[in-house]
PDB file of C-alpha atoms in Angstrom:
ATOM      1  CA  UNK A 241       8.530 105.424  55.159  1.00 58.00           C
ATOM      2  CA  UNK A 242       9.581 105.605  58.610  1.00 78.00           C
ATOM      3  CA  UNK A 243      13.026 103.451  60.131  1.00 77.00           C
ATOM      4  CA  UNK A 244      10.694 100.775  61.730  1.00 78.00           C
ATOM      5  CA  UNK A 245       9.209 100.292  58.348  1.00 83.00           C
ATOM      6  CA  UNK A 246      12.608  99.962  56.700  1.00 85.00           C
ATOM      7  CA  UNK A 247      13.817  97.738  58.929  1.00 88.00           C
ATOM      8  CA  UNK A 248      11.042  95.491  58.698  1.00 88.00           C
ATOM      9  CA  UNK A 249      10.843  95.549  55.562  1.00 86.00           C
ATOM     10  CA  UNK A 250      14.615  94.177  55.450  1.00 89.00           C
ATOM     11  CA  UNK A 251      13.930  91.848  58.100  1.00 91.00           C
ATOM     12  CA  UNK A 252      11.352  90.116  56.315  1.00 88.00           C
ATOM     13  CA  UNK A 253      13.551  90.208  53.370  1.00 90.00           C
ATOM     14  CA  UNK A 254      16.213  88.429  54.751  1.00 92.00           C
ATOM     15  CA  UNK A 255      12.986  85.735  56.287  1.00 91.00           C
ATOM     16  CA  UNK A 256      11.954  85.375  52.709  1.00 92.00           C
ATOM     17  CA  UNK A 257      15.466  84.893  50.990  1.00 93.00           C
ATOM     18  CA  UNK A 258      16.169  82.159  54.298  1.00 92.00           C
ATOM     19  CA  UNK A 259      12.340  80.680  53.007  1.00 91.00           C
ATOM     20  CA  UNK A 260      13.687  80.553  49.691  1.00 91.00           C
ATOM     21  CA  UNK A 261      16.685  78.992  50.484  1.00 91.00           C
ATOM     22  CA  UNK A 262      15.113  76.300  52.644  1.00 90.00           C
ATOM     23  CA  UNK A 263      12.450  75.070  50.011  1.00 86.00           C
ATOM     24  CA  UNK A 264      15.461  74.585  47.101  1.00 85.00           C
ATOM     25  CA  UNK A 265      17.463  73.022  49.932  1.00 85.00           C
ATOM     26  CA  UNK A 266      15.066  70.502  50.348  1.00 82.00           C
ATOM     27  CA  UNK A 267      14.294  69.898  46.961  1.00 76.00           C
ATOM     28  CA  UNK A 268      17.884  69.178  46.422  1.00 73.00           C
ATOM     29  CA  UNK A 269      17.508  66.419  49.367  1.00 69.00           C
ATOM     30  CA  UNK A 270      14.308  65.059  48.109  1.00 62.00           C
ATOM     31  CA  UNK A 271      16.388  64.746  44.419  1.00 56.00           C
ATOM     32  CA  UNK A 272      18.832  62.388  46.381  1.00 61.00           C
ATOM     33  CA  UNK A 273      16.408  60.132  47.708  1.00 58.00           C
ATOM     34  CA  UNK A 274      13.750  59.706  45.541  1.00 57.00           C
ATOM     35  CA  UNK A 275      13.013  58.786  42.050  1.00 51.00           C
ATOM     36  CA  UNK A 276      10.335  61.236  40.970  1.00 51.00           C
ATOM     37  CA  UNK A 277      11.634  64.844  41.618  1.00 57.00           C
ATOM     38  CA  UNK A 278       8.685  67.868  41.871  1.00 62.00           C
ATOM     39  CA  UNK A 279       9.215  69.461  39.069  1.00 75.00           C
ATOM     40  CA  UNK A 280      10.819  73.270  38.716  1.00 82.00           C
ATOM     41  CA  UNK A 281       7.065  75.015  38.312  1.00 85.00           C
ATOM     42  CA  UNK A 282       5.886  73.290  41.306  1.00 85.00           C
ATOM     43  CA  UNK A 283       9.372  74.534  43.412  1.00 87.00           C
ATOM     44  CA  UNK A 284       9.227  77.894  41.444  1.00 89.00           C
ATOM     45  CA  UNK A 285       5.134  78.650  42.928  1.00 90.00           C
ATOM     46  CA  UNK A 286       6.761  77.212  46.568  1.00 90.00           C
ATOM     47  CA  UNK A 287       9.657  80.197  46.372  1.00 91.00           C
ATOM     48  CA  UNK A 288       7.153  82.851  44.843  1.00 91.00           C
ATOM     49  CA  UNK A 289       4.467  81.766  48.047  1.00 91.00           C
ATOM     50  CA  UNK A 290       6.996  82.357  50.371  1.00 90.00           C
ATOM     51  CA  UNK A 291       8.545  85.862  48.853  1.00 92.00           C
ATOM     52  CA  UNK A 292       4.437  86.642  48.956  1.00 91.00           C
ATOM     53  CA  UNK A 293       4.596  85.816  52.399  1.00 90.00           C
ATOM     54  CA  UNK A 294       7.510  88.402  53.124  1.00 89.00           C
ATOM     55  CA  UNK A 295       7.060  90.698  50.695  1.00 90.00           C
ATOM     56  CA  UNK A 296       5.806  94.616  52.204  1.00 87.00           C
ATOM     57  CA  UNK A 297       1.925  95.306  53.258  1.00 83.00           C
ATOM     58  CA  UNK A 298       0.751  97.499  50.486  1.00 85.00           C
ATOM     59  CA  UNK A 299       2.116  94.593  47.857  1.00 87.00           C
ATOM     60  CA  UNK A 300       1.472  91.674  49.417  1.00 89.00           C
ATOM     61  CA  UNK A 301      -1.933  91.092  49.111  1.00 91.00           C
ATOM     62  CA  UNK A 302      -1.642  91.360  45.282  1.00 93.00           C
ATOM     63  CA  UNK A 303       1.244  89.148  45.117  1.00 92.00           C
ATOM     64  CA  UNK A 304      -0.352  86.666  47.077  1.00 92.00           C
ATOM     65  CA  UNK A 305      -3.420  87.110  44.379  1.00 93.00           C
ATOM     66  CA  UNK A 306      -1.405  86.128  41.589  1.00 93.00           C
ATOM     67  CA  UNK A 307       0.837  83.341  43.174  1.00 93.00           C
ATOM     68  CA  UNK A 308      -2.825  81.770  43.745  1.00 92.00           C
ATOM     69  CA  UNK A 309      -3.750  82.422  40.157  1.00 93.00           C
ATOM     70  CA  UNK A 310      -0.571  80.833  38.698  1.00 92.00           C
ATOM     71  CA  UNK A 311      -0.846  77.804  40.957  1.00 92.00           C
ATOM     72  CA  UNK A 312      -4.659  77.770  40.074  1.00 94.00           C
ATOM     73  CA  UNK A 313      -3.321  77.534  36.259  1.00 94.00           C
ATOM     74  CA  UNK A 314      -0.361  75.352  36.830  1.00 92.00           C
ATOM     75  CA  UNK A 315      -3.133  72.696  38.490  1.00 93.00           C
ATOM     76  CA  UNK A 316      -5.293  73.162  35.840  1.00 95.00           C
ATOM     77  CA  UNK A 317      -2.385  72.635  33.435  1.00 93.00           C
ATOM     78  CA  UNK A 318      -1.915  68.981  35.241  1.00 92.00           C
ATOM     79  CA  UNK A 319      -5.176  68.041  35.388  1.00 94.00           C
ATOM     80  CA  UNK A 320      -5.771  68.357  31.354  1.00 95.00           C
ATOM     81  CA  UNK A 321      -2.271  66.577  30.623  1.00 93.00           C
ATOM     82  CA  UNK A 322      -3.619  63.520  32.543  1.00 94.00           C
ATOM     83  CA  UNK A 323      -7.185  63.360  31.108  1.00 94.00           C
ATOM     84  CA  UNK A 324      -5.830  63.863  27.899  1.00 92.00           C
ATOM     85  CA  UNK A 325      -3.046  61.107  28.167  1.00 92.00           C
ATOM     86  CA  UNK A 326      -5.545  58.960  29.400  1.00 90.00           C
ATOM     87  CA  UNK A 327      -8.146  59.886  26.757  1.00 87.00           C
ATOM     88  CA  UNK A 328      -5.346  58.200  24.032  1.00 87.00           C
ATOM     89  CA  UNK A 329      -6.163  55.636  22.096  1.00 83.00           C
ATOM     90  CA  UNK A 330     -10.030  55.765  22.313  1.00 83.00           C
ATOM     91  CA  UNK A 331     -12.168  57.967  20.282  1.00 84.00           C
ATOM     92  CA  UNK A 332     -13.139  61.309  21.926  1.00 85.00           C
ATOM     93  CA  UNK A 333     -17.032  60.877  23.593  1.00 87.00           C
ATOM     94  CA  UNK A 334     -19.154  63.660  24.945  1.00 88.00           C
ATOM     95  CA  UNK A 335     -18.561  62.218  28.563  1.00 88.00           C
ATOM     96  CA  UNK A 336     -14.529  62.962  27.738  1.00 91.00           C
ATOM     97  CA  UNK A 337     -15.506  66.457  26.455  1.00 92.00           C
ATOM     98  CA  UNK A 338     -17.635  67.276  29.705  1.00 92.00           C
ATOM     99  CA  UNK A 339     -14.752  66.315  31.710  1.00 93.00           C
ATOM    100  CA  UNK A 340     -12.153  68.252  30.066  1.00 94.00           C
ATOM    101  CA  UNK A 341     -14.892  71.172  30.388  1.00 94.00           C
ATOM    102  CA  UNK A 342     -15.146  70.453  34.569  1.00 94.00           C
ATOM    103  CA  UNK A 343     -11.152  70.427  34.108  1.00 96.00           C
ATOM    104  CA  UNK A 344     -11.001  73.692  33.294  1.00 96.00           C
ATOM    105  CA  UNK A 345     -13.922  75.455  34.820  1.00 95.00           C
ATOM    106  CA  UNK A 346     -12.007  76.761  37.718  1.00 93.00           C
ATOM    107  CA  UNK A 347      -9.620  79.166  35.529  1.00 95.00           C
ATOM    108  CA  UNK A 348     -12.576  80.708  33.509  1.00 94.00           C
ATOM    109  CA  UNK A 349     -14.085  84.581  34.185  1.00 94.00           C
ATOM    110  CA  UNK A 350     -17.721  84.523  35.844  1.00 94.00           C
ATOM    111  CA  UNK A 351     -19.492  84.462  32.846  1.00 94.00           C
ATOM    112  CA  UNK A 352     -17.452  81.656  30.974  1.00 95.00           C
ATOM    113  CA  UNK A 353     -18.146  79.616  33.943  1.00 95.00           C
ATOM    114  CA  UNK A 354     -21.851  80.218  34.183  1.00 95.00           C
ATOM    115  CA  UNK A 355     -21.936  78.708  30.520  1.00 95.00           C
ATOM    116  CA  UNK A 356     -20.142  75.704  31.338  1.00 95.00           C
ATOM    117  CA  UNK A 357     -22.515  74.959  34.428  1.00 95.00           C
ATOM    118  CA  UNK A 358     -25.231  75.304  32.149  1.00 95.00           C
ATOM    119  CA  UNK A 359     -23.595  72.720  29.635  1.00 94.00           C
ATOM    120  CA  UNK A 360     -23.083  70.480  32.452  1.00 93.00           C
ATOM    121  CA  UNK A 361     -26.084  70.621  34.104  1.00 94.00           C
ATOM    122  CA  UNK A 362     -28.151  70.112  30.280  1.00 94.00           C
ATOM    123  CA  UNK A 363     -25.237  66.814  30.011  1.00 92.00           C
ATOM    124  CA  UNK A 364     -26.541  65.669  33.386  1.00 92.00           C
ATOM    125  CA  UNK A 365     -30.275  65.750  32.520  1.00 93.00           C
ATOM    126  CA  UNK A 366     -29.466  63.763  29.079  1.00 90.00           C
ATOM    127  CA  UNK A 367     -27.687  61.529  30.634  1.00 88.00           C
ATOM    128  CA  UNK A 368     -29.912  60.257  33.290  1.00 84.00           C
TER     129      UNK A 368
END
């Protein structure tokens, strides 16, 4: 590693600790003013984007991989707490199961997701 490496490498350090720093700043002035706070995950993916951002070439574009990966999950993660708080109280329907199988389509390998095309396309063609 040569000194103009080095040094950029600590340059962008100290850009990504500032980063940092600015997102929990603002979170802590968002706390004061509203009611609904985002919550730690959603601050935690902001800090890990922006350390992705910074971090050296040869790492970066595998950071930046994963941080997509665990915000892909996290929204995911949302998306089935809400359908299945608002599934409660009725009886679970194959419409309801369909949905929760579009929910989580996106996280799913190539071949897991071929199958649930297929299930929803074969729902699709019942249904109409």
């Amino acid at each position: 590693m040569n000194r103009y490496n080095l040094w950029d490498n600590i340059a962008n350090g100290f850009n990504a600790a500032n980063k940092v720093r600015d997102v929990y700043n603002s979170s802590l002035r968002e706390d004061q003013n509203l009611s609904v706070r985002a919550s730690n995950i959603t601050l935690f993916l902001q800090m890990l984007s922006a350390i992705s951002e910074y971090s050296p070439e040869p790492h970066r574009e595998v950071i930046s991989r994963a941080v997509d990966r665990c915000s892909l999950y996290n929204c995911t993660y949302k998306d089935l707490k809400r359908h299945f708080g608002s599934m409660r109280g009725h009886s679970p329907s194959l419409r309801s199961f369909t949905q929760t199988l579009g929910i989580i389509r996106p996280i799913l390998d190539n071949g897991n997701k071929s199958v649930i095309d297929k299930i929803l396309k074969i729902y699709e063609i019942l249904s109409t």
